[in-house]
């Protein structure tokens, strides 16, 4: 049996690495970005760390900050309209899994047409999405580097899973300096999401030596650093290690897939609009205990 391995072509890690984005954009001849984020990140001034880099490099942008915690079909449609109305030729997602997934949906439909619902399932798109660069501000979902895009269909109260090589960002950025102000609750929830990714990938029936290695190291880093990141959010070393951990867990599940915990978490999240990481934190110990 043959296997494929999916991940972004370039990933930046470490303190201050967001500054590399300017040269990456200019080297590709890209002109104007749609920044996909949420109002909280705008209001606390975190998005300014991105726009400062763009301003310094004379790169134009508009900001779409309507992303919901569980991004919706409406989010994708509204963001797509802003992208087209402003003549944007690429997308930057800034935040956690929600902005990343919304941005993937926008970039995919912009390049392929139709409606985001048309792409539910596996590899339904015909063309690569618009260039997407994803900047992470949490350490959990790994959406900044995966081929998974989760969008809530409000009409059906269902979280659609779009699994498509064409939604993989071309650049992923994990700068721990952007994670220092994450509240304890979000740090804990996203950390448990990363742990769930690693465990489910490790026990997957299509795991490989590569995904096992990524999962094992992710579990080790999470066990040693999540508590410090939660209780001392300014601990840059713990934040940096959690960024590596969630990325490694993403490498694992992006290629070995997931299991029962995520299957149930997506149903709960879609029906009750619950935070994804919290669902995983609740379900993971029960599934592990049941299968012990």
Short mmCIF file of C-alpha atoms in Angstrom, two decimals:
data_model
loop_
_atom_site.label_atom_id
_atom_site.label_comp_id
_atom_site.label_asym_id
_atom_site.label_seq_id
_atom_site.Cartn_x
_atom_site.Cartn_y
_atom_site.Cartn_z
CA UNK A 1 0.00 0.00 0.00
CA UNK A 2 1.24 3.51 -0.83
CA UNK A 3 0.83 6.63 1.31
CA UNK A 4 0.86 10.37 0.67
CA UNK A 5 2.11 13.00 3.13
CA UNK A 6 0.53 16.47 3.15
CA UNK A 7 1.82 19.69 4.71
CA UNK A 8 2.55 23.31 3.67
CA UNK A 9 5.52 23.98 1.41
CA UNK A 10 6.98 26.44 3.96
CA UNK A 11 6.43 26.69 7.72
CA UNK A 12 7.95 29.34 9.97
CA UNK A 13 8.43 28.59 13.67
CA UNK A 14 9.86 30.55 16.58
CA UNK A 15 9.82 34.00 18.17
CA UNK A 16 9.34 36.87 15.73
CA UNK A 17 8.92 34.65 12.67
CA UNK A 18 5.87 36.63 11.51
CA UNK A 19 8.34 39.18 10.13
CA UNK A 20 9.27 36.71 7.36
CA UNK A 21 5.85 37.09 5.78
CA UNK A 22 6.60 40.35 3.96
CA UNK A 23 9.36 38.89 1.79
CA UNK A 24 7.33 35.73 1.13
CA UNK A 25 4.44 37.81 -0.20
CA UNK A 26 6.59 40.10 -2.34
CA UNK A 27 8.59 37.19 -3.79
CA UNK A 28 5.34 35.77 -5.16
CA UNK A 29 4.22 39.03 -6.75
CA UNK A 30 1.03 39.14 -4.67
CA UNK A 31 -0.59 42.55 -4.30
CA UNK A 32 -3.60 42.70 -2.00
CA UNK A 33 -4.74 40.44 0.82
CA UNK A 34 -8.01 39.61 2.45
CA UNK A 35 -7.15 39.17 6.12
CA UNK A 36 -9.58 36.71 7.72
CA UNK A 37 -9.76 37.01 11.50
CA UNK A 38 -12.26 37.80 14.27
CA UNK A 39 -13.34 40.92 16.15
CA UNK A 40 -11.67 39.94 19.43
CA UNK A 41 -8.23 39.74 17.82
CA UNK A 42 -8.83 43.10 16.15
CA UNK A 43 -10.08 44.74 19.35
CA UNK A 44 -7.16 43.58 21.52
CA UNK A 45 -4.69 44.87 18.93
CA UNK A 46 -3.15 41.54 17.99
CA UNK A 47 -4.02 41.86 14.30
CA UNK A 48 -1.91 45.02 14.27
CA UNK A 49 1.20 42.84 14.57
CA UNK A 50 0.29 41.48 11.15
CA UNK A 51 -0.80 44.74 9.55
CA UNK A 52 2.43 46.40 10.76
CA UNK A 53 4.40 43.83 8.75
CA UNK A 54 2.21 44.41 5.69
CA UNK A 55 2.45 48.21 6.03
CA UNK A 56 6.24 48.06 6.32
CA UNK A 57 6.35 46.07 3.08
CA UNK A 58 3.76 48.26 1.31
CA UNK A 59 1.33 45.37 0.86
CA UNK A 60 -2.35 46.30 0.59
CA UNK A 61 -5.06 44.56 2.60
CA UNK A 62 -8.65 44.62 3.81
CA UNK A 63 -9.85 42.97 7.00
CA UNK A 64 -12.75 40.53 7.30
CA UNK A 65 -13.36 40.13 11.04
CA UNK A 66 -16.77 38.45 11.11
CA UNK A 67 -15.53 34.90 11.66
CA UNK A 68 -17.54 32.99 14.28
CA UNK A 69 -16.01 30.47 16.72
CA UNK A 70 -17.52 27.73 14.54
CA UNK A 71 -17.18 29.31 11.06
CA UNK A 72 -20.30 29.11 8.94
CA UNK A 73 -21.41 29.02 5.33
CA UNK A 74 -22.49 32.64 5.81
CA UNK A 75 -18.96 33.55 6.95
CA UNK A 76 -17.54 32.04 3.78
CA UNK A 77 -20.05 33.83 1.55
CA UNK A 78 -19.55 37.19 3.25
CA UNK A 79 -15.77 36.90 3.15
CA UNK A 80 -15.86 35.87 -0.50
CA UNK A 81 -17.90 38.97 -1.35
CA UNK A 82 -15.39 41.24 0.40
CA UNK A 83 -12.52 39.52 -1.41
CA UNK A 84 -14.13 40.05 -4.82
CA UNK A 85 -15.34 43.59 -4.11
CA UNK A 86 -11.82 44.65 -3.14
CA UNK A 87 -9.88 42.82 -5.84
CA UNK A 88 -7.81 40.71 -3.44
CA UNK A 89 -5.48 38.17 -5.04
CA UNK A 90 -4.54 36.23 -1.90
CA UNK A 91 -5.73 35.47 1.62
CA UNK A 92 -4.11 35.62 5.05
CA UNK A 93 -5.81 33.90 7.97
CA UNK A 94 -4.92 35.20 11.42
CA UNK A 95 -6.07 33.46 14.58
CA UNK A 96 -6.94 29.93 15.56
CA UNK A 97 -8.84 27.22 13.75
CA UNK A 98 -11.91 29.35 13.09
CA UNK A 99 -10.28 32.06 10.94
CA UNK A 100 -8.09 29.45 9.24
CA UNK A 101 -11.08 27.30 8.27
CA UNK A 102 -13.14 30.29 7.13
CA UNK A 103 -10.20 31.50 5.03
CA UNK A 104 -9.79 28.07 3.47
CA UNK A 105 -13.45 28.07 2.48
CA UNK A 106 -13.19 31.56 0.98
CA UNK A 107 -9.98 30.82 -0.93
CA UNK A 108 -11.30 27.49 -2.22
CA UNK A 109 -14.59 28.87 -3.56
CA UNK A 110 -12.85 31.93 -5.00
CA UNK A 111 -10.72 29.69 -7.21
CA UNK A 112 -13.23 26.94 -7.98
CA UNK A 113 -16.64 28.66 -8.03
CA UNK A 114 -19.95 27.34 -6.78
CA UNK A 115 -20.81 27.12 -3.09
CA UNK A 116 -18.73 25.87 -0.17
CA UNK A 117 -21.31 23.09 0.33
CA UNK A 118 -20.22 21.67 -3.03
CA UNK A 119 -16.87 20.68 -1.54
CA UNK A 120 -18.02 18.64 1.44
CA UNK A 121 -16.17 15.33 1.35
CA UNK A 122 -12.74 14.35 0.06
CA UNK A 123 -10.86 16.12 -2.77
CA UNK A 124 -13.91 17.62 -4.45
CA UNK A 125 -12.14 20.67 -5.91
CA UNK A 126 -10.63 20.85 -9.38
CA UNK A 127 -8.17 23.72 -8.88
CA UNK A 128 -5.82 25.00 -6.17
CA UNK A 129 -7.36 27.67 -3.96
CA UNK A 130 -6.14 31.26 -3.98
CA UNK A 131 -2.75 31.53 -2.23
CA UNK A 132 -3.40 31.22 1.52
CA UNK A 133 -0.96 32.07 4.29
CA UNK A 134 -2.04 31.09 7.80
CA UNK A 135 -0.75 32.75 10.96
CA UNK A 136 -1.50 30.92 14.17
CA UNK A 137 -2.37 32.60 17.48
CA UNK A 138 -3.39 29.42 19.33
CA UNK A 139 -1.74 26.04 19.86
CA UNK A 140 -4.32 23.40 19.13
CA UNK A 141 -6.20 23.00 15.86
CA UNK A 142 -3.22 22.82 13.45
CA UNK A 143 -5.58 24.18 10.81
CA UNK A 144 -2.75 26.48 9.72
CA UNK A 145 -1.05 23.46 8.13
CA UNK A 146 -3.70 20.83 7.34
CA UNK A 147 -5.86 19.83 4.42
CA UNK A 148 -8.94 19.84 6.66
CA UNK A 149 -11.55 22.60 6.57
CA UNK A 150 -14.55 22.47 8.93
CA UNK A 151 -17.49 24.73 8.08
CA UNK A 152 -20.87 24.74 9.85
CA UNK A 153 -23.94 24.51 7.66
CA UNK A 154 -26.43 26.58 9.68
CA UNK A 155 -29.43 25.13 7.84
CA UNK A 156 -28.60 21.52 8.71
CA UNK A 157 -26.80 22.24 12.02
CA UNK A 158 -23.97 20.10 10.69
CA UNK A 159 -20.22 20.64 10.67
CA UNK A 160 -19.14 19.87 7.13
CA UNK A 161 -15.76 18.18 6.78
CA UNK A 162 -13.92 19.33 3.68
CA UNK A 163 -10.78 17.23 3.26
CA UNK A 164 -8.91 18.49 0.23
CA UNK A 165 -5.24 18.83 -0.68
CA UNK A 166 -6.11 22.15 -2.29
CA UNK A 167 -7.01 23.80 1.03
CA UNK A 168 -3.53 23.31 2.50
CA UNK A 169 -2.01 26.77 3.14
CA UNK A 170 1.16 27.50 1.18
CA UNK A 171 2.77 29.07 4.27
CA UNK A 172 2.14 28.37 7.95
CA UNK A 173 3.39 30.72 10.69
CA UNK A 174 3.66 29.70 14.35
CA UNK A 175 5.08 32.65 16.26
CA UNK A 176 4.81 32.06 20.04
CA UNK A 177 4.91 35.82 20.67
CA UNK A 178 1.38 35.94 19.23
CA UNK A 179 0.20 33.36 21.79
CA UNK A 180 1.35 35.03 25.01
CA UNK A 181 -1.99 36.69 25.75
CA UNK A 182 -4.21 33.66 25.19
CA UNK A 183 -6.54 33.27 28.21
CA UNK A 184 -6.17 30.17 30.37
CA UNK A 185 -9.43 28.64 29.18
CA UNK A 186 -8.49 28.92 25.50
CA UNK A 187 -4.95 27.67 26.16
CA UNK A 188 -6.33 24.60 27.95
CA UNK A 189 -9.01 23.87 25.34
CA UNK A 190 -6.69 24.19 22.35
CA UNK A 191 -4.01 22.16 24.14
CA UNK A 192 -6.49 19.34 24.69
CA UNK A 193 -7.45 19.55 21.03
CA UNK A 194 -3.79 19.04 20.09
CA UNK A 195 -3.49 16.11 22.51
CA UNK A 196 -6.59 14.51 20.98
CA UNK A 197 -5.12 14.92 17.49
CA UNK A 198 -1.91 13.19 18.54
CA UNK A 199 -3.58 10.29 20.35
CA UNK A 200 -6.15 9.60 17.63
CA UNK A 201 -3.49 9.73 14.91
CA UNK A 202 -1.25 7.39 16.90
CA UNK A 203 -3.93 4.69 17.18
CA UNK A 204 -5.18 5.20 13.61
CA UNK A 205 -5.31 2.13 11.38
CA UNK A 206 -3.52 4.08 8.63
CA UNK A 207 -0.71 5.42 10.84
CA UNK A 208 2.82 5.21 9.46
CA UNK A 209 6.24 5.42 11.11
CA UNK A 210 6.32 9.11 10.16
CA UNK A 211 2.95 9.95 11.72
CA UNK A 212 3.74 7.85 14.81
CA UNK A 213 6.97 9.78 15.34
CA UNK A 214 5.11 13.10 15.06
CA UNK A 215 2.34 11.95 17.41
CA UNK A 216 4.73 10.61 20.06
CA UNK A 217 6.77 13.82 20.16
CA UNK A 218 3.60 15.92 20.27
CA UNK A 219 2.28 13.97 23.27
CA UNK A 220 5.64 14.37 25.04
CA UNK A 221 5.74 18.13 24.46
CA UNK A 222 2.13 18.62 25.54
CA UNK A 223 2.63 16.62 28.74
CA UNK A 224 5.67 18.74 29.65
CA UNK A 225 4.43 22.19 28.60
CA UNK A 226 0.63 22.54 28.59
CA UNK A 227 0.33 23.14 32.34
CA UNK A 228 3.02 25.83 32.25
CA UNK A 229 1.36 27.50 29.25
CA UNK A 230 -2.01 27.52 31.05
CA UNK A 231 -0.85 28.78 34.45
CA UNK A 232 1.93 31.08 33.24
CA UNK A 233 0.82 32.38 29.88
CA UNK A 234 3.89 34.61 29.49
CA UNK A 235 6.23 31.60 29.58
CA UNK A 236 7.60 31.96 26.06
CA UNK A 237 9.39 28.59 26.16
CA UNK A 238 6.18 26.76 27.08
CA UNK A 239 4.29 28.66 24.37
CA UNK A 240 6.96 27.83 21.80
CA UNK A 241 6.96 24.14 22.74
CA UNK A 242 3.16 24.02 22.55
CA UNK A 243 3.35 25.58 19.08
CA UNK A 244 5.69 22.78 18.01
CA UNK A 245 3.46 20.22 19.71
CA UNK A 246 0.27 21.28 17.95
CA UNK A 247 2.11 21.43 14.63
CA UNK A 248 3.52 17.92 15.08
CA UNK A 249 0.07 16.66 16.07
CA UNK A 250 -1.24 18.30 12.90
CA UNK A 251 1.38 16.53 10.81
CA UNK A 252 0.24 13.27 12.39
CA UNK A 253 -3.52 13.57 11.94
CA UNK A 254 -3.28 15.36 8.59
CA UNK A 255 -1.91 12.10 7.23
CA UNK A 256 -3.21 9.40 9.59
CA UNK A 257 -6.66 10.96 10.08
CA UNK A 258 -8.74 11.01 13.30
CA UNK A 259 -11.25 8.86 15.16
CA UNK A 260 -14.27 8.57 17.45
CA UNK A 261 -13.56 11.64 19.57
CA UNK A 262 -13.63 14.01 16.61
CA UNK A 263 -16.56 12.20 15.04
CA UNK A 264 -18.62 12.89 18.17
CA UNK A 265 -17.16 16.35 18.82
CA UNK A 266 -18.14 17.57 15.37
CA UNK A 267 -21.72 16.44 15.91
CA UNK A 268 -21.95 18.18 19.29
CA UNK A 269 -20.28 21.31 17.99
CA UNK A 270 -22.47 21.52 14.91
CA UNK A 271 -25.73 21.00 16.77
CA UNK A 272 -25.04 23.04 19.93
CA UNK A 273 -22.41 25.50 18.58
CA UNK A 274 -19.93 24.41 21.25
CA UNK A 275 -16.17 25.18 21.20
CA UNK A 276 -14.37 22.34 19.47
CA UNK A 277 -11.51 22.03 21.96
CA UNK A 278 -13.93 21.83 24.88
CA UNK A 279 -15.86 19.02 23.17
CA UNK A 280 -12.63 17.07 22.71
CA UNK A 281 -11.55 17.68 26.31
CA UNK A 282 -14.87 16.27 27.55
CA UNK A 283 -15.01 13.29 25.21
CA UNK A 284 -11.38 12.14 25.11
CA UNK A 285 -11.15 10.54 28.60
CA UNK A 286 -14.48 8.73 28.11
CA UNK A 287 -13.42 7.25 24.77
CA UNK A 288 -10.02 6.22 26.14
CA UNK A 289 -11.64 4.64 29.20
CA UNK A 290 -14.22 2.80 27.07
CA UNK A 291 -11.54 1.34 24.81
CA UNK A 292 -9.07 0.51 27.61
#
